JSON list of C-alpha atoms in Angstrom, two decimals:
[
{"chain": "I", "resi": 146, "resn": "MET", "atom": "CA", "xyz": [4.31, 18.52, 18.70]},
{"chain": "I", "resi": 147, "resn": "LYS", "atom": "CA", "xyz": [4.68, 14.77, 18.59]},
{"chain": "I", "resi": 148, "resn": "ASP", "atom": "CA", "xyz": [5.53, 13.20, 15.20]},
{"chain": "I", "resi": 149, "resn": "CYS", "atom": "CA", "xyz": [2.34, 11.80, 13.70]},
{"chain": "I", "resi": 150, "resn": "VAL", "atom": "CA", "xyz": [0.49, 10.80, 10.56]},
{"chain": "I", "resi": 151, "resn": "PHE", "atom": "CA", "xyz": [-2.53, 12.93, 9.68]},
{"chain": "I", "resi": 152, "resn": "LYS", "atom": "CA", "xyz": [-3.62, 11.44, 6.38]},
{"chain": "I", "resi": 153, "resn": "LEU", "atom": "CA", "xyz": [-2.54, 8.34, 4.54]},
{"chain": "I", "resi": 154, "resn": "HIS", "atom": "CA", "xyz": [-3.79, 6.47, 1.50]},
{"chain": "I", "resi": 155, "resn": "SER", "atom": "CA", "xyz": [-2.13, 3.38, 0.07]},
{"chain": "I", "resi": 156, "resn": "THR", "atom": "CA", "xyz": [-2.67, 1.11, -2.93]},
{"chain": "I", "resi": 157, "resn": "LEU", "atom": "CA", "xyz": [0.69, -0.68, -2.64]},
{"chain": "I", "resi": 158, "resn": "GLU", "atom": "CA", "xyz": [1.23, -4.23, -3.92]},
{"chain": "I", "resi": 159, "resn": "LEU", "atom": "CA", "xyz": [4.43, -6.23, -3.81]},
{"chain": "I", "resi": 160, "resn": "PRO", "atom": "CA", "xyz": [5.32, -9.92, -3.94]},
{"chain": "I", "resi": 161, "resn": "LEU", "atom": "CA", "xyz": [5.14, -11.48, -0.49]},
{"chain": "I", "resi": 162, "resn": "GLU", "atom": "CA", "xyz": [8.61, -12.92, -1.03]},
{"chain": "I", "resi": 163, "resn": "ASP", "atom": "CA", "xyz": [10.03, -9.40, -1.56]},
{"chain": "I", "resi": 164, "resn": "LEU", "atom": "CA", "xyz": [8.31, -8.19, 1.62]},
{"chain": "I", "resi": 165, "resn": "HIS", "atom": "CA", "xyz": [9.74, -11.09, 3.66]},
{"chain": "I", "resi": 166, "resn": "GLU", "atom": "CA", "xyz": [13.21, -10.37, 2.26]},
{"chain": "I", "resi": 167, "resn": "PHE", "atom": "CA", "xyz": [12.89, -6.68, 3.20]},
{"chain": "I", "resi": 168, "resn": "LEU", "atom": "CA", "xyz": [11.58, -7.44, 6.70]},
{"chain": "I", "resi": 169, "resn": "ASP", "atom": "CA", "xyz": [14.45, -9.88, 7.43]},
{"chain": "I", "resi": 170, "resn": "ASP", "atom": "CA", "xyz": [16.76, -6.92, 8.09]},
{"chain": "I", "resi": 171, "resn": "PRO", "atom": "CA", "xyz": [14.91, -3.62, 7.59]},
{"chain": "I", "resi": 172, "resn": "PRO", "atom": "CA", "xyz": [16.37, -0.20, 8.36]},
{"chain": "I", "resi": 173, "resn": "LEU", "atom": "CA", "xyz": [14.47, 0.58, 11.56]},
{"chain": "I", "resi": 174, "resn": "PRO", "atom": "CA", "xyz": [13.85, 4.04, 13.06]},
{"chain": "I", "resi": 175, "resn": "GLU", "atom": "CA", "xyz": [15.42, 4.52, 16.47]},
{"chain": "I", "resi": 176, "resn": "GLU", "atom": "CA", "xyz": [12.01, 4.27, 18.22]},
{"chain": "I", "resi": 177, "resn": "LEU", "atom": "CA", "xyz": [11.68, 0.64, 17.14]},
{"chain": "I", "resi": 178, "resn": "GLU", "atom": "CA", "xyz": [13.55, -2.28, 18.63]},
{"chain": "I", "resi": 179, "resn": "SER", "atom": "CA", "xyz": [12.20, -4.71, 16.04]},
{"chain": "I", "resi": 180, "resn": "ILE", "atom": "CA", "xyz": [9.10, -5.66, 14.10]},
{"chain": "I", "resi": 181, "resn": "ASP", "atom": "CA", "xyz": [7.02, -8.82, 14.21]},
{"chain": "I", "resi": 182, "resn": "LEU", "atom": "CA", "xyz": [5.30, -10.37, 11.20]},
{"chain": "I", "resi": 183, "resn": "THR", "atom": "CA", "xyz": [2.13, -12.42, 11.71]},
{"chain": "I", "resi": 184, "resn": "ARG", "atom": "CA", "xyz": [-0.09, -14.04, 9.12]},
{"chain": "I", "resi": 185, "resn": "ARG", "atom": "CA", "xyz": [-3.70, -14.97, 9.83]},
{"chain": "I", "resi": 186, "resn": "ASN", "atom": "CA", "xyz": [-5.29, -16.62, 6.80]},
{"chain": "I", "resi": 187, "resn": "ASN", "atom": "CA", "xyz": [-5.10, -13.92, 4.11]},
{"chain": "I", "resi": 188, "resn": "THR", "atom": "CA", "xyz": [-4.19, -11.06, 6.44]},
{"chain": "I", "resi": 189, "resn": "LEU", "atom": "CA", "xyz": [-0.64, -9.95, 7.18]},
{"chain": "I", "resi": 190, "resn": "ILE", "atom": "CA", "xyz": [0.14, -7.89, 10.29]},
{"chain": "I", "resi": 191, "resn": "VAL", "atom": "CA", "xyz": [3.51, -6.14, 10.70]},
{"chain": "I", "resi": 192, "resn": "SER", "atom": "CA", "xyz": [3.67, -5.03, 14.36]},
{"chain": "I", "resi": 193, "resn": "ALA", "atom": "CA", "xyz": [6.08, -2.58, 15.98]},
{"chain": "I", "resi": 194, "resn": "VAL", "atom": "CA", "xyz": [8.13, -3.57, 19.02]},
{"chain": "I", "resi": 195, "resn": "ALA", "atom": "CA", "xyz": [8.96, -0.26, 20.72]},
{"chain": "I", "resi": 196, "resn": "GLU", "atom": "CA", "xyz": [12.42, 0.57, 22.02]},
{"chain": "I", "resi": 197, "resn": "ASP", "atom": "CA", "xyz": [10.81, 2.59, 24.86]},
{"chain": "I", "resi": 198, "resn": "ASP", "atom": "CA", "xyz": [10.44, 0.39, 27.96]},
{"chain": "I", "resi": 199, "resn": "SER", "atom": "CA", "xyz": [8.12, 2.92, 29.62]},
{"chain": "I", "resi": 200, "resn": "LEU", "atom": "CA", "xyz": [5.27, 1.90, 27.30]},
{"chain": "I", "resi": 201, "resn": "SER", "atom": "CA", "xyz": [2.88, -0.37, 29.13]},
{"chain": "I", "resi": 202, "resn": "LYS", "atom": "CA", "xyz": [2.71, -3.93, 27.88]},
{"chain": "I", "resi": 203, "resn": "TYR", "atom": "CA", "xyz": [-1.00, -3.25, 27.40]},
{"chain": "I", "resi": 204, "resn": "THR", "atom": "CA", "xyz": [-0.40, -0.27, 25.08]},
{"chain": "I", "resi": 205, "resn": "PRO", "atom": "CA", "xyz": [-1.00, -1.40, 21.50]},
{"chain": "I", "resi": 206, "resn": "THR", "atom": "CA", "xyz": [1.87, -0.31, 19.30]},
{"chain": "I", "resi": 207, "resn": "ALA", "atom": "CA", "xyz": [1.40, 0.68, 15.68]},
{"chain": "I", "resi": 208, "resn": "GLN", "atom": "CA", "xyz": [0.96, -2.02, 13.08]},
{"chain": "I", "resi": 209, "resn": "LEU", "atom": "CA", "xyz": [0.71, -2.26, 9.33]},
{"chain": "I", "resi": 210, "resn": "LYS", "atom": "CA", "xyz": [-2.07, -4.42, 7.92]},
{"chain": "I", "resi": 211, "resn": "ALA", "atom": "CA", "xyz": [-2.08, -5.99, 4.44]},
{"chain": "I", "resi": 212, "resn": "SER", "atom": "CA", "xyz": [-4.21, -8.52, 2.63]},
{"chain": "I", "resi": 213, "resn": "VAL", "atom": "CA", "xyz": [-2.58, -11.41, 0.79]},
{"chain": "I", "resi": 214, "resn": "SER", "atom": "CA", "xyz": [-3.77, -12.33, -2.69]},
{"chain": "I", "resi": 215, "resn": "GLU", "atom": "CA", "xyz": [-2.56, -14.63, -5.45]},
{"chain": "I", "resi": 216, "resn": "ASN", "atom": "CA", "xyz": [-1.87, -13.35, -8.96]},
{"chain": "I", "resi": 217, "resn": "ARG", "atom": "CA", "xyz": [-0.84, -15.36, -11.99]},
{"chain": "I", "resi": 218, "resn": "VAL", "atom": "CA", "xyz": [2.45, -14.04, -13.37]},
{"chain": "I", "resi": 219, "resn": "TYR", "atom": "CA", "xyz": [3.41, -14.96, -16.92]},
{"chain": "I", "resi": 220, "resn": "GLU", "atom": "CA", "xyz": [7.08, -15.43, -17.79]},
{"chain": "I", "resi": 221, "resn": "GLU", "atom": "CA", "xyz": [6.48, -14.03, -21.26]},
{"chain": "I", "resi": 222, "resn": "PRO", "atom": "CA", "xyz": [3.59, -11.73, -22.06]},
{"chain": "I", "resi": 223, "resn": "PRO", "atom": "CA", "xyz": [1.04, -13.60, -24.16]},
{"chain": "I", "resi": 224, "resn": "GLU", "atom": "CA", "xyz": [1.20, -12.47, -27.76]},
{"chain": "I", "resi": 225, "resn": "GLU", "atom": "CA", "xyz": [-1.99, -11.24, -29.30]},
{"chain": "I", "resi": 226, "resn": "GLN", "atom": "CA", "xyz": [-3.23, -13.71, -31.82]},
{"chain": "I", "resi": 227, "resn": "LYS", "atom": "CA", "xyz": [-5.24, -12.56, -34.79]},
{"chain": "I", "resi": 228, "resn": "PRO", "atom": "CA", "xyz": [-8.02, -14.81, -36.00]},
{"chain": "I", "resi": 229, "resn": "PRO", "atom": "CA", "xyz": [-7.30, -16.42, -39.34]},
{"chain": "I", "resi": 230, "resn": "ALA", "atom": "CA", "xyz": [-8.99, -15.04, -42.44]},
{"chain": "I", "resi": 231, "resn": "GLY", "atom": "CA", "xyz": [-12.58, -16.15, -42.74]},
{"chain": "I", "resi": 232, "resn": "GLY", "atom": "CA", "xyz": [-13.49, -15.54, -39.09]},
{"chain": "I", "resi": 233, "resn": "PRO", "atom": "CA", "xyz": [-12.46, -16.81, -35.66]},
{"chain": "I", "resi": 234, "resn": "ARG", "atom": "CA", "xyz": [-11.65, -20.44, -34.94]},
{"chain": "I", "resi": 235, "resn": "TRP", "atom": "CA", "xyz": [-13.11, -21.75, -31.74]},
{"chain": "I", "resi": 236, "resn": "GLY", "atom": "CA", "xyz": [-11.24, -25.00, -31.58]},
{"chain": "I", "resi": 237, "resn": "GLY", "atom": "CA", "xyz": [-7.92, -26.23, -32.82]},
{"chain": "I", "resi": 238, "resn": "GLY", "atom": "CA", "xyz": [-7.80, -28.52, -35.77]},
{"chain": "I", "resi": 239, "resn": "PRO", "atom": "CA", "xyz": [-6.46, -32.04, -35.55]},
{"chain": "I", "resi": 240, "resn": "GLY", "atom": "CA", "xyz": [-3.04, -32.04, -33.92]},
{"chain": "I", "resi": 241, "resn": "GLU", "atom": "CA", "xyz": [-3.27, -28.38, -32.85]},
{"chain": "I", "resi": 242, "resn": "GLU", "atom": "CA", "xyz": [-3.25, -27.45, -29.20]},
{"chain": "I", "resi": 243, "resn": "ASP", "atom": "CA", "xyz": [-3.37, -23.97, -27.73]},
{"chain": "I", "resi": 244, "resn": "GLU", "atom": "CA", "xyz": [-0.27, -23.58, -25.60]},
{"chain": "I", "resi": 245, "resn": "MET", "atom": "CA", "xyz": [-0.44, -21.31, -22.60]},
{"chain": "I", "resi": 246, "resn": "PRO", "atom": "CA", "xyz": [2.69, -19.31, -21.87]},
{"chain": "I", "resi": 247, "resn": "PRO", "atom": "CA", "xyz": [4.57, -20.51, -18.76]},
{"chain": "I", "resi": 248, "resn": "SER", "atom": "CA", "xyz": [3.24, -18.91, -15.58]},
{"chain": "I", "resi": 249, "resn": "GLU", "atom": "CA", "xyz": [3.20, -19.25, -11.83]},
{"chain": "I", "resi": 250, "resn": "LEU", "atom": "CA", "xyz": [0.95, -18.15, -8.97]},
{"chain": "I", "resi": 251, "resn": "VAL", "atom": "CA", "xyz": [2.62, -15.48, -6.86]},
{"chain": "I", "resi": 252, "resn": "GLU", "atom": "CA", "xyz": [1.36, -14.27, -3.48]},
{"chain": "I", "resi": 253, "resn": "TYR", "atom": "CA", "xyz": [1.20, -10.48, -3.11]},
{"chain": "I", "resi": 254, "resn": "ALA", "atom": "CA", "xyz": [0.99, -8.33, 0.00]},
{"chain": "I", "resi": 255, "resn": "CYS", "atom": "CA", "xyz": [-1.54, -5.56, -0.63]},
{"chain": "I", "resi": 256, "resn": "PHE", "atom": "CA", "xyz": [-1.40, -2.52, 1.66]},
{"chain": "I", "resi": 257, "resn": "LYS", "atom": "CA", "xyz": [-4.65, -0.90, 0.52]},
{"chain": "I", "resi": 258, "resn": "GLY", "atom": "CA", "xyz": [-6.81, 1.66, 2.23]},
{"chain": "I", "resi": 259, "resn": "ASP", "atom": "CA", "xyz": [-6.67, 4.76, 4.36]},
{"chain": "I", "resi": 260, "resn": "ARG", "atom": "CA", "xyz": [-4.75, 5.37, 7.58]},
{"chain": "I", "resi": 261, "resn": "GLU", "atom": "CA", "xyz": [-7.02, 3.41, 9.89]},
{"chain": "I", "resi": 262, "resn": "THR", "atom": "CA", "xyz": [-7.04, 0.42, 7.55]},
{"chain": "I", "resi": 263, "resn": "VAL", "atom": "CA", "xyz": [-3.31, 0.23, 6.75]},
{"chain": "I", "resi": 264, "resn": "LEU", "atom": "CA", "xyz": [-1.63, 1.93, 9.74]},
{"chain": "I", "resi": 265, "resn": "GLN", "atom": "CA", "xyz": [-3.32, 1.14, 13.03]},
{"chain": "I", "resi": 266, "resn": "ASN", "atom": "CA", "xyz": [-2.73, 2.31, 16.65]},
{"chain": "I", "resi": 267, "resn": "THR", "atom": "CA", "xyz": [-0.87, 5.45, 17.72]},
{"chain": "I", "resi": 268, "resn": "ALA", "atom": "CA", "xyz": [2.12, 4.37, 19.86]},
{"chain": "I", "resi": 269, "resn": "VAL", "atom": "CA", "xyz": [5.24, 4.69, 17.60]},
{"chain": "I", "resi": 270, "resn": "GLN", "atom": "CA", "xyz": [2.91, 5.38, 14.68]},
{"chain": "I", "resi": 271, "resn": "TYR", "atom": "CA", "xyz": [5.29, 7.71, 12.83]},
{"chain": "I", "resi": 272, "resn": "ALA", "atom": "CA", "xyz": [8.12, 5.16, 13.08]},
{"chain": "I", "resi": 273, "resn": "MET", "atom": "CA", "xyz": [5.88, 2.52, 11.47]},
{"chain": "I", "resi": 274, "resn": "PHE", "atom": "CA", "xyz": [4.95, 5.03, 8.77]},
{"chain": "I", "resi": 275, "resn": "GLU", "atom": "CA", "xyz": [8.69, 5.26, 8.00]},
{"chain": "I", "resi": 276, "resn": "VAL", "atom": "CA", "xyz": [8.74, 1.45, 7.59]},
{"chain": "I", "resi": 277, "resn": "LEU", "atom": "CA", "xyz": [5.71, 1.66, 5.27]},
{"chain": "I", "resi": 278, "resn": "ARG", "atom": "CA", "xyz": [7.46, 4.41, 3.28]},
{"chain": "I", "resi": 279, "resn": "ASP", "atom": "CA", "xyz": [10.48, 2.10, 2.82]},
{"chain": "I", "resi": 280, "resn": "ILE", "atom": "CA", "xyz": [8.14, -0.69, 1.70]},
{"chain": "I", "resi": 281, "resn": "ALA", "atom": "CA", "xyz": [6.57, 1.72, -0.82]},
{"chain": "I", "resi": 282, "resn": "ARG", "atom": "CA", "xyz": [10.01, 2.34, -2.30]},
{"chain": "I", "resi": 283, "resn": "ILE", "atom": "CA", "xyz": [10.40, -1.36, -3.17]},
{"chain": "I", "resi": 284, "resn": "ALA", "atom": "CA", "xyz": [6.75, -1.97, -4.18]},
{"chain": "I", "resi": 285, "resn": "GLU", "atom": "CA", "xyz": [6.15, -3.10, -7.76]},
{"chain": "I", "resi": 286, "resn": "LYS", "atom": "CA", "xyz": [3.00, -1.09, -8.15]},
{"chain": "I", "resi": 287, "resn": "GLY", "atom": "CA", "xyz": [0.69, 1.21, -6.29]},
{"chain": "I", "resi": 288, "resn": "THR", "atom": "CA", "xyz": [0.78, 4.60, -4.65]},
{"chain": "I", "resi": 289, "resn": "LEU", "atom": "CA", "xyz": [1.45, 5.86, -1.14]},
{"chain": "I", "resi": 290, "resn": "THR", "atom": "CA", "xyz": [0.32, 9.40, -0.31]},
{"chain": "I", "resi": 291, "resn": "ALA", "atom": "CA", "xyz": [0.52, 10.88, 3.16]},
{"chain": "I", "resi": 292, "resn": "ILE", "atom": "CA", "xyz": [0.56, 14.07, 5.20]},
{"chain": "I", "resi": 293, "resn": "THR", "atom": "CA", "xyz": [2.77, 13.77, 8.27]},
{"chain": "I", "resi": 294, "resn": "ALA", "atom": "CA", "xyz": [4.23, 15.98, 10.97]},
{"chain": "I", "resi": 295, "resn": "CYS", "atom": "CA", "xyz": [7.87, 15.46, 11.90]},
{"chain": "I", "resi": 296, "resn": "GLU", "atom": "CA", "xyz": [9.63, 17.74, 14.36]},
{"chain": "I", "resi": 297, "resn": "GLY", "atom": "CA", "xyz": [6.87, 20.32, 13.98]},
{"chain": "I", "resi": 298, "resn": "ASP", "atom": "CA", "xyz": [6.97, 20.47, 10.16]},
{"chain": "I", "resi": 299, "resn": "LEU", "atom": "CA", "xyz": [4.19, 19.22, 7.90]},
{"chain": "I", "resi": 300, "resn": "THR", "atom": "CA", "xyz": [5.40, 16.99, 5.07]},
{"chain": "I", "resi": 301, "resn": "ALA", "atom": "CA", "xyz": [3.64, 15.60, 2.02]},
{"chain": "I", "resi": 302, "resn": "THR", "atom": "CA", "xyz": [4.76, 12.20, 0.74]},
{"chain": "I", "resi": 303, "resn": "ARG", "atom": "CA", "xyz": [3.92, 10.65, -2.61]},
{"chain": "I", "resi": 304, "resn": "ILE", "atom": "CA", "xyz": [5.51, 7.43, -3.90]},
{"chain": "I", "resi": 305, "resn": "VAL", "atom": "CA", "xyz": [4.23, 5.90, -7.15]},
{"chain": "I", "resi": 306, "resn": "ASP", "atom": "CA", "xyz": [5.37, 2.44, -8.33]},
{"chain": "I", "resi": 307, "resn": "GLY", "atom": "CA", "xyz": [8.44, 2.57, -6.08]},
{"chain": "I", "resi": 308, "resn": "GLU", "atom": "CA", "xyz": [9.51, 6.06, -7.21]},
{"chain": "I", "resi": 309, "resn": "GLU", "atom": "CA", "xyz": [9.28, 9.22, -5.09]},
{"chain": "I", "resi": 310, "resn": "ARG", "atom": "CA", "xyz": [7.28, 11.96, -6.80]},
{"chain": "I", "resi": 311, "resn": "PRO", "atom": "CA", "xyz": [6.85, 15.63, -5.95]},
{"chain": "I", "resi": 312, "resn": "ALA", "atom": "CA", "xyz": [4.13, 16.34, -3.42]},
{"chain": "I", "resi": 313, "resn": "SER", "atom": "CA", "xyz": [2.95, 19.58, -1.86]},
{"chain": "I", "resi": 314, "resn": "LEU", "atom": "CA", "xyz": [0.61, 20.84, 0.81]},
{"chain": "I", "resi": 315, "resn": "GLU", "atom": "CA", "xyz": [-1.74, 23.77, 0.58]},
{"chain": "I", "resi": 316, "resn": "VAL", "atom": "CA", "xyz": [-3.13, 25.16, 3.80]},
{"chain": "I", "resi": 317, "resn": "VAL", "atom": "CA", "xyz": [-6.29, 27.23, 3.37]},
{"chain": "I", "resi": 318, "resn": "GLU", "atom": "CA", "xyz": [-8.31, 28.99, 6.00]},
{"chain": "I", "resi": 319, "resn": "ASP", "atom": "CA", "xyz": [-11.66, 27.93, 4.54]},
{"chain": "I", "resi": 320, "resn": "PRO", "atom": "CA", "xyz": [-11.92, 24.37, 3.13]},
{"chain": "I", "resi": 321, "resn": "THR", "atom": "CA", "xyz": [-14.26, 25.68, 0.41]},
{"chain": "I", "resi": 322, "resn": "GLU", "atom": "CA", "xyz": [-11.35, 27.71, -1.03]},
{"chain": "I", "resi": 323, "resn": "GLY", "atom": "CA", "xyz": [-8.45, 26.56, -3.16]},
{"chain": "I", "resi": 324, "resn": "PRO", "atom": "CA", "xyz": [-8.16, 24.10, -6.05]},
{"chain": "I", "resi": 325, "resn": "ALA", "atom": "CA", "xyz": [-9.33, 21.09, -4.02]},
{"chain": "I", "resi": 326, "resn": "ALA", "atom": "CA", "xyz": [-12.63, 22.75, -3.11]},
{"chain": "I", "resi": 327, "resn": "SER", "atom": "CA", "xyz": [-14.26, 22.18, -6.49]},
{"chain": "I", "resi": 328, "resn": "LYS", "atom": "CA", "xyz": [-13.41, 18.45, -6.50]},
{"chain": "I", "resi": 329, "resn": "GLY", "atom": "CA", "xyz": [-15.84, 17.49, -3.76]},
{"chain": "I", "resi": 330, "resn": "VAL", "atom": "CA", "xyz": [-19.51, 16.58, -3.92]},
{"chain": "I", "resi": 331, "resn": "ASP", "atom": "CA", "xyz": [-22.00, 19.32, -3.07]},
{"chain": "I", "resi": 332, "resn": "TRP", "atom": "CA", "xyz": [-24.29, 17.31, -0.81]},
{"chain": "I", "resi": 333, "resn": "ARG", "atom": "CA", "xyz": [-26.61, 20.22, -0.08]},
{"chain": "I", "resi": 334, "resn": "ASN", "atom": "CA", "xyz": [-27.52, 20.93, -3.72]},
{"chain": "I", "resi": 335, "resn": "ASN", "atom": "CA", "xyz": [-27.41, 17.41, -5.10]},
{"chain": "I", "resi": 336, "resn": "GLU", "atom": "CA", "xyz": [-30.27, 16.63, -7.49]},
{"chain": "I", "resi": 337, "resn": "PHE", "atom": "CA", "xyz": [-30.12, 12.91, -6.64]},
{"chain": "I", "resi": 338, "resn": "ILE", "atom": "CA", "xyz": [-30.84, 13.46, -2.95]},
{"chain": "I", "resi": 339, "resn": "SER", "atom": "CA", "xyz": [-34.29, 14.66, -2.03]}
]
């Protein structure tokens, strides 16, 4: 069995600067020669360059896709201000100005979505999943969950806010059995669908 990614869901966010720093000299799996980073407007594409020369130049190699967004980051968290006695004040009195805490706009790379959205194409797909897993370990926030096959073994991966968490797989013969069965929507007996 070839190493592959069966399921993947990502909500990872990290500063674009941190991603660039990581991609300057990432630990690459042996199947990858290098990776290319391309930005098109607010979309970031991290493409695999395969070590295997037998891949046709027309074979699309795996790529990670992220959106880029700007978030305002405050140097100090704004303190909650209580309105003075007698009700709220809508404007400052003479000589009073509301000071905003110092902040800056920071660009974030957001790897959000399921496998087809975040991890595209199949050539060297598992190797690019390993790169995404390393990115998840440095991400400020978000979750990466995946089910992969490596050397014939199924593996569950779960990384939350840069920290690896326990994950497990349950294989059932009938998908209507087991603890996950009751979490779905019963489309056949749904009162809202006639």
